[in-house]
């Protein structure tokens, strides 16, 4: 049987031959899904505000969707978190159309939603050209740019969420046990069992699940994979948790600040840089070298590129007004632009891995990020920053091995340890001034990000922390 690849290279248009191949592949897939009692496929994309949006097709329409796409207004790219609409230089208003095409290579049957399957959407203009605001295509392009130099990246996104048993918009913690306590597992054992079972049946490789610090809060970690796959998995994990929660009469919040007076939800990103070796296979550049923490020169340069751009990266990685209620010192949120081995107060934590496992396990954890981020856009920006570090052969400053907030202000200044932006407005200013990110993301994406961020700043101008938390709590 002919092997029919679903996707086309990043940046390439859909021609007639490609459309025909995609249609044949989708027809085969639709027959298989119908035989498994699947009635519909949800095509999803994540908007600039970080909300997963969807259009769905009956399974018998999958072939048409793969061939010709499903119509969608481009205006979704300038939706704010409350579903109001702003505008930018490149998008806004009711006119125009683009096409959503399912990525069949990443289609998964949703165990938590019987009868449903899920496929990430590839977004094209009506003429078959890649839509300039398709952040998934943007991430594919960044992985290909790294591949041109012989590099690949493994990535994973940790998912934190808080579980509520309340019926209304307020948050009422669904468990009362102590932080990280086994009591919290016992209290919601059936729910957590179903979360793990649904993730496994959906094809997600879970590494661990544990109670977190805040009331009702949990975290799940998944296996590392290619960056596009990692972003797809982040969406799948959250929607699976959301569906299982609803089935149990609970509600899941992934908001960076569920309650104004409590610890928020992070979405830490793990990254490792790899180089293909003809004799031994892929080699982890974060281990086995002569640099700090045994990084290779390339691994250090990649990390230094990310560290240099962290203030600007917050506009895509901590992109909500509520993000800055979470991003405070001495809360393990990484509120200072510094790095350190196993330092959970540094924005960039270096994880060495257990002795004997470093060659596989050594990686970077970017801690200052949260669940309001579009994972495709965030990972694309992180890869671009790391790629710039590689190209400039950057070096890391001295590591910080204490809570930066515990150092005197004079010592922090002398060591170049600066606090990260304290508001979304400050992060947007850093983002707009960053030429490297602007070049990598493109003018249309950069301008739209700025427009949405400024729209949400205006939306919540003058709101109290409690009001900000309430508006954001159930949106992501």
CSV table of C-alpha atoms in Angstrom, one decimal:
chain,number,residue,atom,x,y,z
A,1,UNK,CA,0.0,0.0,0.0
A,2,UNK,CA,1.2,3.5,-0.8
A,3,UNK,CA,2.5,5.3,2.2
A,4,UNK,CA,0.8,8.7,2.2
A,5,UNK,CA,2.4,11.4,4.4
A,6,UNK,CA,-0.2,13.7,5.9
A,7,UNK,CA,1.8,16.9,6.3
A,8,UNK,CA,3.8,18.9,3.8
A,9,UNK,CA,7.1,20.7,4.6
A,10,UNK,CA,6.7,23.8,6.6
A,11,UNK,CA,6.0,26.8,4.4
A,12,UNK,CA,5.0,24.8,1.4
A,13,UNK,CA,1.6,25.3,-0.3
A,14,UNK,CA,-1.0,22.7,-1.0
A,15,UNK,CA,-1.2,21.8,-4.7
A,16,UNK,CA,-3.6,19.5,-6.4
A,17,UNK,CA,-1.4,16.4,-6.1
A,18,UNK,CA,-0.9,16.9,-2.4
A,19,UNK,CA,-4.6,17.5,-1.8
A,20,UNK,CA,-5.4,14.2,-3.6
A,21,UNK,CA,-2.9,12.3,-1.4
A,22,UNK,CA,-4.3,13.9,1.7
A,23,UNK,CA,-7.9,13.0,0.7
A,24,UNK,CA,-7.0,9.3,0.1
A,25,UNK,CA,-5.3,9.1,3.4
A,26,UNK,CA,-8.3,10.7,5.2
A,27,UNK,CA,-10.7,8.4,3.5
A,28,UNK,CA,-8.8,5.4,4.9
A,29,UNK,CA,-8.7,7.0,8.3
A,30,UNK,CA,-12.4,7.8,8.3
A,31,UNK,CA,-13.3,4.1,7.5
A,32,UNK,CA,-11.1,3.0,10.4
A,33,UNK,CA,-12.7,5.5,12.8
A,34,UNK,CA,-16.2,4.7,11.8
A,35,UNK,CA,-15.4,1.0,12.6
A,36,UNK,CA,-14.5,2.1,16.1
A,37,UNK,CA,-17.7,4.0,16.6
A,38,UNK,CA,-16.1,7.5,16.2
A,39,UNK,CA,-18.7,9.9,14.9
A,40,UNK,CA,-16.8,13.2,14.8
A,41,UNK,CA,-13.3,14.7,14.7
A,42,UNK,CA,-12.5,17.9,16.6
A,43,UNK,CA,-10.0,20.1,14.7
A,44,UNK,CA,-8.3,22.4,17.1
A,45,UNK,CA,-6.0,25.3,17.1
A,46,UNK,CA,-4.7,27.5,19.9
A,47,UNK,CA,-5.3,31.3,19.6
A,48,UNK,CA,-2.9,34.1,20.5
A,49,UNK,CA,-4.7,34.4,23.8
A,50,UNK,CA,-3.9,30.8,24.6
A,51,UNK,CA,-7.4,29.4,24.4
A,52,UNK,CA,-8.0,26.1,22.4
A,53,UNK,CA,-10.6,26.7,19.8
A,54,UNK,CA,-12.2,24.1,17.5
A,55,UNK,CA,-14.3,23.3,14.5
A,56,UNK,CA,-15.6,19.7,14.3
A,57,UNK,CA,-16.6,17.5,11.3
A,58,UNK,CA,-18.6,14.3,11.2
A,59,UNK,CA,-16.3,11.4,10.5
A,60,UNK,CA,-17.8,11.0,7.0
A,61,UNK,CA,-16.6,14.6,6.2
A,62,UNK,CA,-13.0,13.9,7.2
A,63,UNK,CA,-11.9,13.3,3.6
A,64,UNK,CA,-13.3,16.6,2.4
A,65,UNK,CA,-11.7,18.4,5.4
A,66,UNK,CA,-8.3,16.9,4.6
A,67,UNK,CA,-8.6,17.8,1.0
A,68,UNK,CA,-10.1,21.2,1.0
A,69,UNK,CA,-10.1,22.3,4.6
A,70,UNK,CA,-12.8,23.7,6.9
A,71,UNK,CA,-13.6,27.4,6.7
A,72,UNK,CA,-12.7,29.6,9.6
A,73,UNK,CA,-12.6,33.4,10.1
A,74,UNK,CA,-9.1,34.8,10.6
A,75,UNK,CA,-10.6,37.1,13.3
A,76,UNK,CA,-10.2,34.3,15.9
A,77,UNK,CA,-6.5,35.3,16.1
A,78,UNK,CA,-7.5,38.6,17.8
A,79,UNK,CA,-10.0,37.2,20.3
A,80,UNK,CA,-9.3,38.3,23.8
A,81,UNK,CA,-9.7,35.9,26.8
A,82,UNK,CA,-13.3,37.1,27.4
A,83,UNK,CA,-14.1,36.5,23.7
A,84,UNK,CA,-14.2,40.2,22.8
A,85,UNK,CA,-12.3,41.1,19.7
A,86,UNK,CA,-9.5,43.5,19.1
A,87,UNK,CA,-7.7,44.2,15.8
A,88,UNK,CA,-4.1,44.5,14.5
A,89,UNK,CA,-2.4,45.6,11.4
A,90,UNK,CA,-2.8,42.2,9.8
A,91,UNK,CA,-6.1,41.0,11.1
A,92,UNK,CA,-9.4,42.2,12.4
A,93,UNK,CA,-13.0,42.5,11.4
A,94,UNK,CA,-15.6,40.0,9.9
A,95,UNK,CA,-14.0,39.6,6.4
A,96,UNK,CA,-11.7,37.0,5.1
A,97,UNK,CA,-11.5,33.2,5.4
A,98,UNK,CA,-8.9,30.5,5.9
A,99,UNK,CA,-9.0,26.7,5.9
A,100,UNK,CA,-8.4,24.2,8.7
A,101,UNK,CA,-6.8,20.9,7.6
A,102,UNK,CA,-6.5,18.0,10.0
A,103,UNK,CA,-3.0,16.6,10.7
A,104,UNK,CA,-3.9,13.0,10.4
A,105,UNK,CA,-0.4,11.9,11.6
A,106,UNK,CA,-1.4,13.3,15.0
A,107,UNK,CA,-5.1,12.2,15.0
A,108,UNK,CA,-6.0,10.5,18.3
A,109,UNK,CA,-9.2,8.9,19.6
A,110,UNK,CA,-10.3,10.7,22.7
A,111,UNK,CA,-10.8,8.2,25.5
A,112,UNK,CA,-12.3,10.8,27.7
A,113,UNK,CA,-14.9,11.8,25.1
A,114,UNK,CA,-16.4,8.6,23.7
A,115,UNK,CA,-17.3,8.8,20.0
A,116,UNK,CA,-14.8,11.7,19.4
A,117,UNK,CA,-11.4,12.0,17.9
A,118,UNK,CA,-9.0,14.9,17.8
A,119,UNK,CA,-6.6,16.3,15.2
A,120,UNK,CA,-4.5,19.4,15.4
A,121,UNK,CA,-5.4,21.8,12.6
A,122,UNK,CA,-3.0,23.1,9.9
A,123,UNK,CA,-4.1,26.5,8.7
A,124,UNK,CA,-3.9,27.5,5.1
A,125,UNK,CA,-5.2,30.4,3.1
A,126,UNK,CA,-7.8,29.7,0.4
A,127,UNK,CA,-5.1,29.6,-2.3
A,128,UNK,CA,-3.3,26.8,-0.5
A,129,UNK,CA,-0.5,28.9,1.0
A,130,UNK,CA,0.4,28.6,4.7
A,131,UNK,CA,-1.5,31.1,6.8
A,132,UNK,CA,1.0,33.6,8.3
A,133,UNK,CA,-0.6,33.3,11.8
A,134,UNK,CA,-0.5,29.5,11.9
A,135,UNK,CA,1.6,29.1,15.0
A,136,UNK,CA,1.9,25.4,14.6
A,137,UNK,CA,3.4,25.9,11.1
A,138,UNK,CA,5.7,28.5,12.7
A,139,UNK,CA,6.9,25.9,15.2
A,140,UNK,CA,7.5,23.3,12.4
A,141,UNK,CA,9.5,25.9,10.6
A,142,UNK,CA,11.7,26.6,13.7
A,143,UNK,CA,12.4,22.8,14.1
A,144,UNK,CA,13.4,22.7,10.4
A,145,UNK,CA,15.7,25.7,10.9
A,146,UNK,CA,17.5,23.9,13.7
A,147,UNK,CA,17.6,20.7,11.6
A,148,UNK,CA,19.5,22.5,8.9
A,149,UNK,CA,22.4,22.8,11.3
A,150,UNK,CA,22.1,19.1,12.3
A,151,UNK,CA,20.3,19.8,15.6
A,152,UNK,CA,17.0,18.5,17.1
A,153,UNK,CA,15.2,19.3,20.3
A,154,UNK,CA,13.3,17.1,22.7
A,155,UNK,CA,10.6,19.0,24.6
A,156,UNK,CA,7.9,18.4,27.1
A,157,UNK,CA,5.4,20.7,28.9
A,158,UNK,CA,4.4,20.1,32.5
A,159,UNK,CA,0.7,20.6,33.2
A,160,UNK,CA,-0.5,22.0,36.5
A,161,UNK,CA,-4.2,22.3,37.3
A,162,UNK,CA,-6.4,22.9,40.2
A,163,UNK,CA,-9.6,20.9,40.8
A,164,UNK,CA,-12.8,22.5,42.1
A,165,UNK,CA,-16.0,20.9,43.4
A,166,UNK,CA,-18.0,24.1,43.2
A,167,UNK,CA,-21.0,24.5,41.0
A,168,UNK,CA,-20.5,28.2,40.0
A,169,UNK,CA,-17.6,30.5,39.0
A,170,UNK,CA,-16.0,30.4,42.4
A,171,UNK,CA,-13.2,28.0,43.2
A,172,UNK,CA,-13.8,25.4,45.9
A,173,UNK,CA,-10.8,23.0,46.3
A,174,UNK,CA,-11.9,19.4,45.7
A,175,UNK,CA,-9.4,18.1,48.2
A,176,UNK,CA,-8.1,19.2,51.6
A,177,UNK,CA,-4.9,17.3,52.1
A,178,UNK,CA,-1.5,18.9,52.7
A,179,UNK,CA,0.7,20.0,49.8
A,180,UNK,CA,2.3,17.1,48.0
A,181,UNK,CA,0.5,14.8,50.5
A,182,UNK,CA,-0.7,11.2,49.8
A,183,UNK,CA,-4.0,12.3,51.4
A,184,UNK,CA,-4.8,14.2,48.2
A,185,UNK,CA,-4.3,11.1,46.1
A,186,UNK,CA,-6.6,9.1,48.4
A,187,UNK,CA,-9.3,11.9,48.4
A,188,UNK,CA,-9.5,11.8,44.6
A,189,UNK,CA,-8.1,8.4,43.8
A,190,UNK,CA,-10.9,7.4,41.4
A,191,UNK,CA,-10.7,10.7,39.5
A,192,UNK,CA,-6.9,10.6,39.2
A,193,UNK,CA,-7.1,6.9,38.1
A,194,UNK,CA,-9.5,7.9,35.3
A,195,UNK,CA,-7.2,10.8,34.3
A,196,UNK,CA,-4.2,8.4,34.0
A,197,UNK,CA,-6.3,5.8,32.2
A,198,UNK,CA,-7.7,8.3,29.7
A,199,UNK,CA,-4.3,9.7,28.9
A,200,UNK,CA,-2.8,6.2,28.4
A,201,UNK,CA,-5.7,5.2,26.1
A,202,UNK,CA,-5.3,8.5,24.1
A,203,UNK,CA,-1.6,7.7,23.5
A,204,UNK,CA,0.0,10.0,26.0
A,205,UNK,CA,3.1,8.6,27.8
A,206,UNK,CA,2.8,9.9,31.4
A,207,UNK,CA,6.0,10.1,33.4
A,208,UNK,CA,4.5,11.0,36.7
A,209,UNK,CA,1.5,12.6,38.5
A,210,UNK,CA,1.6,14.2,41.9
A,211,UNK,CA,-0.2,16.6,44.2
A,212,UNK,CA,1.1,20.1,44.0
A,213,UNK,CA,1.4,23.0,46.5
A,214,UNK,CA,-1.9,25.0,46.2
A,215,UNK,CA,-5.3,23.7,47.4
A,216,UNK,CA,-6.7,21.2,45.0
A,217,UNK,CA,-3.7,21.4,42.7
A,218,UNK,CA,-2.0,18.5,40.8
A,219,UNK,CA,0.7,18.2,38.1
A,220,UNK,CA,1.3,15.7,35.4
A,221,UNK,CA,4.6,15.3,33.5
A,222,UNK,CA,4.8,13.5,30.1
A,223,UNK,CA,7.6,12.0,28.1
A,224,UNK,CA,9.7,14.3,25.9
A,225,UNK,CA,9.2,14.3,22.2
A,226,UNK,CA,9.7,16.5,19.1
A,227,UNK,CA,8.6,20.1,19.8
A,228,UNK,CA,5.5,20.0,17.6
A,229,UNK,CA,4.5,16.7,19.2
A,230,UNK,CA,5.1,18.2,22.6
A,231,UNK,CA,2.7,21.1,21.9
A,232,UNK,CA,0.1,18.8,20.5
A,233,UNK,CA,0.4,16.6,23.6
A,234,UNK,CA,0.0,19.7,25.9
A,235,UNK,CA,-3.3,20.4,24.2
A,236,UNK,CA,-4.4,16.8,24.4
A,237,UNK,CA,-3.5,16.5,28.1
A,238,UNK,CA,-5.4,19.6,29.1
A,239,UNK,CA,-8.5,18.7,27.2
A,240,UNK,CA,-8.4,15.1,28.5
A,241,UNK,CA,-8.1,16.4,32.1
A,242,UNK,CA,-11.0,18.9,31.5
A,243,UNK,CA,-13.3,16.1,30.1
A,244,UNK,CA,-12.5,13.7,32.9
A,245,UNK,CA,-13.1,16.4,35.5
A,246,UNK,CA,-16.5,17.2,34.1
A,247,UNK,CA,-17.4,13.5,34.1
A,248,UNK,CA,-16.7,13.4,37.8
A,249,UNK,CA,-18.7,16.6,38.5
A,250,UNK,CA,-15.6,18.6,39.0
A,251,UNK,CA,-14.0,21.5,37.2
A,252,UNK,CA,-10.3,21.9,36.2
A,253,UNK,CA,-8.6,25.3,36.1
A,254,UNK,CA,-5.3,25.7,34.3
A,255,UNK,CA,-5.2,29.5,35.0
A,256,UNK,CA,-1.9,31.1,36.1
A,257,UNK,CA,-3.8,32.4,39.1
A,258,UNK,CA,-6.8,30.4,40.3
A,259,UNK,CA,-7.2,32.4,43.5
A,260,UNK,CA,-5.6,35.8,44.1
A,261,UNK,CA,-4.1,34.7,47.5
A,262,UNK,CA,-2.7,31.3,46.4
A,263,UNK,CA,0.0,29.8,44.3
A,264,UNK,CA,-0.8,29.7,40.6
A,265,UNK,CA,-0.5,27.1,37.9
A,266,UNK,CA,2.7,26.9,35.9
A,267,UNK,CA,3.4,25.2,32.6
A,268,UNK,CA,7.1,24.6,32.8
A,269,UNK,CA,8.8,23.7,29.5
A,270,UNK,CA,11.6,21.2,29.4
A,271,UNK,CA,14.1,21.3,26.5
A,272,UNK,CA,17.2,19.4,25.5
A,273,UNK,CA,19.4,19.9,22.4
A,274,UNK,CA,20.5,16.8,20.4
A,275,UNK,CA,23.1,16.2,17.6
A,276,UNK,CA,23.1,13.2,15.4
A,277,UNK,CA,26.2,11.1,15.6
A,278,UNK,CA,26.8,8.7,12.7
A,279,UNK,CA,28.4,6.1,15.1
A,280,UNK,CA,26.3,6.3,18.2
A,281,UNK,CA,23.0,8.0,17.2
A,282,UNK,CA,21.7,11.2,18.8
A,283,UNK,CA,23.8,12.7,21.5
A,284,UNK,CA,22.5,15.1,24.2
A,285,UNK,CA,24.3,18.4,24.0
A,286,UNK,CA,23.3,19.2,27.6
A,287,UNK,CA,25.7,16.5,29.0
A,288,UNK,CA,29.1,15.1,28.4
A,289,UNK,CA,30.9,18.4,27.8
A,290,UNK,CA,33.4,20.7,29.4
A,291,UNK,CA,31.0,23.6,30.1
A,292,UNK,CA,29.0,24.4,33.2
A,293,UNK,CA,27.1,21.4,34.6
A,294,UNK,CA,28.9,19.3,32.0
A,295,UNK,CA,27.1,21.0,29.1
A,296,UNK,CA,28.8,21.0,25.7
A,297,UNK,CA,29.6,24.3,24.2
A,298,UNK,CA,26.6,24.0,21.9
A,299,UNK,CA,24.3,23.1,24.9
A,300,UNK,CA,25.5,26.1,26.8
A,301,UNK,CA,25.0,28.4,23.8
A,302,UNK,CA,21.5,27.2,23.3
A,303,UNK,CA,20.7,27.8,27.0
A,304,UNK,CA,22.3,31.2,27.0
A,305,UNK,CA,20.3,32.2,24.0
A,306,UNK,CA,17.1,31.4,25.9
A,307,UNK,CA,18.3,33.1,29.1
A,308,UNK,CA,19.2,36.3,27.2
A,309,UNK,CA,15.6,36.6,25.8
A,310,UNK,CA,13.6,35.6,28.8
A,311,UNK,CA,12.1,39.1,29.5
A,312,UNK,CA,10.8,39.3,25.9
A,313,UNK,CA,9.7,35.6,25.9
A,314,UNK,CA,7.3,36.3,28.8
A,315,UNK,CA,5.0,38.0,26.3
A,316,UNK,CA,4.3,34.6,24.8
A,317,UNK,CA,5.1,32.4,27.8
A,318,UNK,CA,3.4,34.4,30.6
A,319,UNK,CA,1.0,36.1,28.4
A,320,UNK,CA,-2.0,37.0,30.7
A,321,UNK,CA,-2.5,39.8,33.1
A,322,UNK,CA,-3.0,37.1,35.7
A,323,UNK,CA,0.5,35.7,34.9
A,324,UNK,CA,2.1,38.5,36.9
A,325,UNK,CA,0.1,37.6,40.0
A,326,UNK,CA,1.9,34.3,39.9
A,327,UNK,CA,5.3,35.5,38.8
A,328,UNK,CA,6.6,36.7,42.2
A,329,UNK,CA,9.8,35.9,44.1
A,330,UNK,CA,10.2,33.0,46.5
A,331,UNK,CA,7.2,31.1,45.1
A,332,UNK,CA,9.2,28.7,42.8
A,333,UNK,CA,7.9,30.7,39.8
A,334,UNK,CA,11.4,31.7,38.5
A,335,UNK,CA,10.9,35.5,38.9
A,336,UNK,CA,14.6,36.4,38.2
A,337,UNK,CA,16.5,36.3,34.9
A,338,UNK,CA,19.2,33.8,36.0
A,339,UNK,CA,20.0,30.2,35.8
A,340,UNK,CA,21.2,27.6,38.2
A,341,UNK,CA,21.6,23.8,38.6
A,342,UNK,CA,18.4,22.4,40.2
A,343,UNK,CA,17.5,25.9,41.3
A,344,UNK,CA,13.7,26.2,41.4
A,345,UNK,CA,13.8,29.9,42.0
A,346,UNK,CA,15.8,30.6,38.8
A,347,UNK,CA,13.9,31.4,35.6
A,348,UNK,CA,16.1,28.8,33.9
A,349,UNK,CA,16.7,25.6,36.0
A,350,UNK,CA,19.3,23.2,34.8
A,351,UNK,CA,18.4,19.6,35.5
A,352,UNK,CA,21.4,17.3,35.6
A,353,UNK,CA,19.6,14.0,36.0
A,354,UNK,CA,20.7,11.2,38.4
A,355,UNK,CA,24.3,10.0,38.2
A,356,UNK,CA,24.6,7.5,35.4
A,357,UNK,CA,21.5,8.9,33.6
A,358,UNK,CA,22.8,12.4,32.6
A,359,UNK,CA,23.4,11.6,29.0
A,360,UNK,CA,19.6,11.0,28.6
A,361,UNK,CA,18.1,13.1,31.3
A,362,UNK,CA,20.0,16.4,31.4
A,363,UNK,CA,17.8,19.2,30.2
A,364,UNK,CA,16.7,22.8,30.7
A,365,UNK,CA,13.5,23.7,32.6
A,366,UNK,CA,12.0,27.1,31.8
A,367,UNK,CA,10.1,27.9,35.0
A,368,UNK,CA,8.6,31.3,34.5
A,369,UNK,CA,5.9,30.1,32.1
A,370,UNK,CA,2.3,29.3,32.6
A,371,UNK,CA,-0.8,27.7,31.1
A,372,UNK,CA,-2.2,30.8,29.4
A,373,UNK,CA,0.5,30.4,26.8
A,374,UNK,CA,-0.1,29.1,23.3
A,375,UNK,CA,2.3,26.1,23.4
A,376,UNK,CA,3.1,26.3,19.7
A,377,UNK,CA,3.9,29.9,19.7
A,378,UNK,CA,5.9,29.6,23.0
A,379,UNK,CA,8.0,26.7,21.8
A,380,UNK,CA,8.7,28.4,18.5
A,381,UNK,CA,10.0,31.5,20.3
A,382,UNK,CA,12.1,29.3,22.7
A,383,UNK,CA,13.7,27.5,19.8
A,384,UNK,CA,14.4,30.8,18.0
A,385,UNK,CA,16.1,32.2,21.1
A,386,UNK,CA,18.1,29.0,21.5
A,387,UNK,CA,19.0,29.0,17.8
A,388,UNK,CA,20.3,32.6,18.1
A,389,UNK,CA,22.4,31.5,21.0
A,390,UNK,CA,23.9,28.8,19.0
A,391,UNK,CA,24.7,31.1,16.1
A,392,UNK,CA,26.3,33.7,18.4
A,393,UNK,CA,28.2,31.0,20.4
A,394,UNK,CA,26.9,32.6,23.6
A,395,UNK,CA,28.1,31.7,27.1
A,396,UNK,CA,26.2,31.5,30.3
A,397,UNK,CA,26.9,33.8,33.3
A,398,UNK,CA,27.8,32.3,36.6
A,399,UNK,CA,25.1,30.1,38.0
A,400,UNK,CA,22.9,31.1,40.9
A,401,UNK,CA,22.6,28.5,43.5
A,402,UNK,CA,20.4,30.3,46.1
A,403,UNK,CA,17.0,32.0,46.0
A,404,UNK,CA,17.9,35.3,44.1
A,405,UNK,CA,15.5,37.1,46.4
A,406,UNK,CA,17.7,36.3,49.3
A,407,UNK,CA,20.7,38.2,47.9
A,408,UNK,CA,21.2,41.9,48.6
A,409,UNK,CA,20.1,44.1,45.8
A,410,UNK,CA,23.7,45.3,45.3
A,411,UNK,CA,24.9,41.7,44.9
A,412,UNK,CA,22.2,40.9,42.4
A,413,UNK,CA,23.1,44.0,40.4
A,414,UNK,CA,26.8,43.2,40.5
A,415,UNK,CA,26.1,39.6,39.2
A,416,UNK,CA,23.6,40.8,36.5
A,417,UNK,CA,20.7,39.1,38.2
A,418,UNK,CA,17.6,41.2,37.3
A,419,UNK,CA,14.0,40.7,38.1
A,420,UNK,CA,11.7,39.7,35.3
A,421,UNK,CA,9.0,42.1,34.1
A,422,UNK,CA,6.5,42.7,36.9
A,423,UNK,CA,3.6,43.3,34.5
A,424,UNK,CA,2.4,42.2,31.1
A,425,UNK,CA,2.9,45.7,29.8
A,426,UNK,CA,6.6,45.5,30.7
A,427,UNK,CA,6.9,42.1,29.0
A,428,UNK,CA,5.2,43.4,25.8
A,429,UNK,CA,7.7,46.3,25.7
A,430,UNK,CA,10.6,43.9,25.9
A,431,UNK,CA,9.0,41.7,23.2
A,432,UNK,CA,8.4,44.5,20.8
A,433,UNK,CA,12.0,45.6,21.1
A,434,UNK,CA,13.5,42.1,20.5
A,435,UNK,CA,14.7,42.0,16.9
A,436,UNK,CA,15.6,38.2,17.1
A,437,UNK,CA,12.1,37.2,18.0
A,438,UNK,CA,10.5,39.6,15.6
A,439,UNK,CA,12.6,38.1,12.7
A,440,UNK,CA,11.8,34.5,13.7
A,441,UNK,CA,8.1,34.9,14.3
A,442,UNK,CA,7.4,37.3,11.5
A,443,UNK,CA,5.7,40.7,11.4
A,444,UNK,CA,2.2,39.3,11.3
A,445,UNK,CA,2.6,37.2,14.4
A,446,UNK,CA,4.6,39.8,16.3
A,447,UNK,CA,2.0,42.5,15.6
A,448,UNK,CA,-0.9,40.3,16.5
A,449,UNK,CA,0.7,39.2,19.8
A,450,UNK,CA,1.2,42.8,20.7
A,451,UNK,CA,-2.4,43.8,19.8
A,452,UNK,CA,-3.9,40.9,21.8
A,453,UNK,CA,-1.7,41.6,24.8
A,454,UNK,CA,-2.5,45.3,24.8
A,455,UNK,CA,-6.2,44.5,24.4
A,456,UNK,CA,-6.2,42.4,27.5
A,457,UNK,CA,-4.2,44.9,29.5
A,458,UNK,CA,-6.8,47.5,28.6
A,459,UNK,CA,-9.6,45.0,29.4
A,460,UNK,CA,-8.4,44.5,32.9
A,461,UNK,CA,-7.0,47.9,33.6
A,462,UNK,CA,-7.9,48.9,37.2
A,463,UNK,CA,-9.1,45.4,38.2
A,464,UNK,CA,-8.2,44.1,41.6
A,465,UNK,CA,-6.2,40.8,41.9
A,466,UNK,CA,-9.4,39.1,42.9
A,467,UNK,CA,-11.2,40.4,39.8
A,468,UNK,CA,-8.3,39.4,37.5
A,469,UNK,CA,-8.2,35.9,39.0
A,470,UNK,CA,-12.0,35.5,38.6
A,471,UNK,CA,-12.1,36.7,34.9
A,472,UNK,CA,-9.2,34.4,34.0
A,473,UNK,CA,-10.0,31.3,36.2
A,474,UNK,CA,-12.0,29.2,33.7
A,475,UNK,CA,-10.7,30.5,30.3
A,476,UNK,CA,-7.7,28.4,29.6
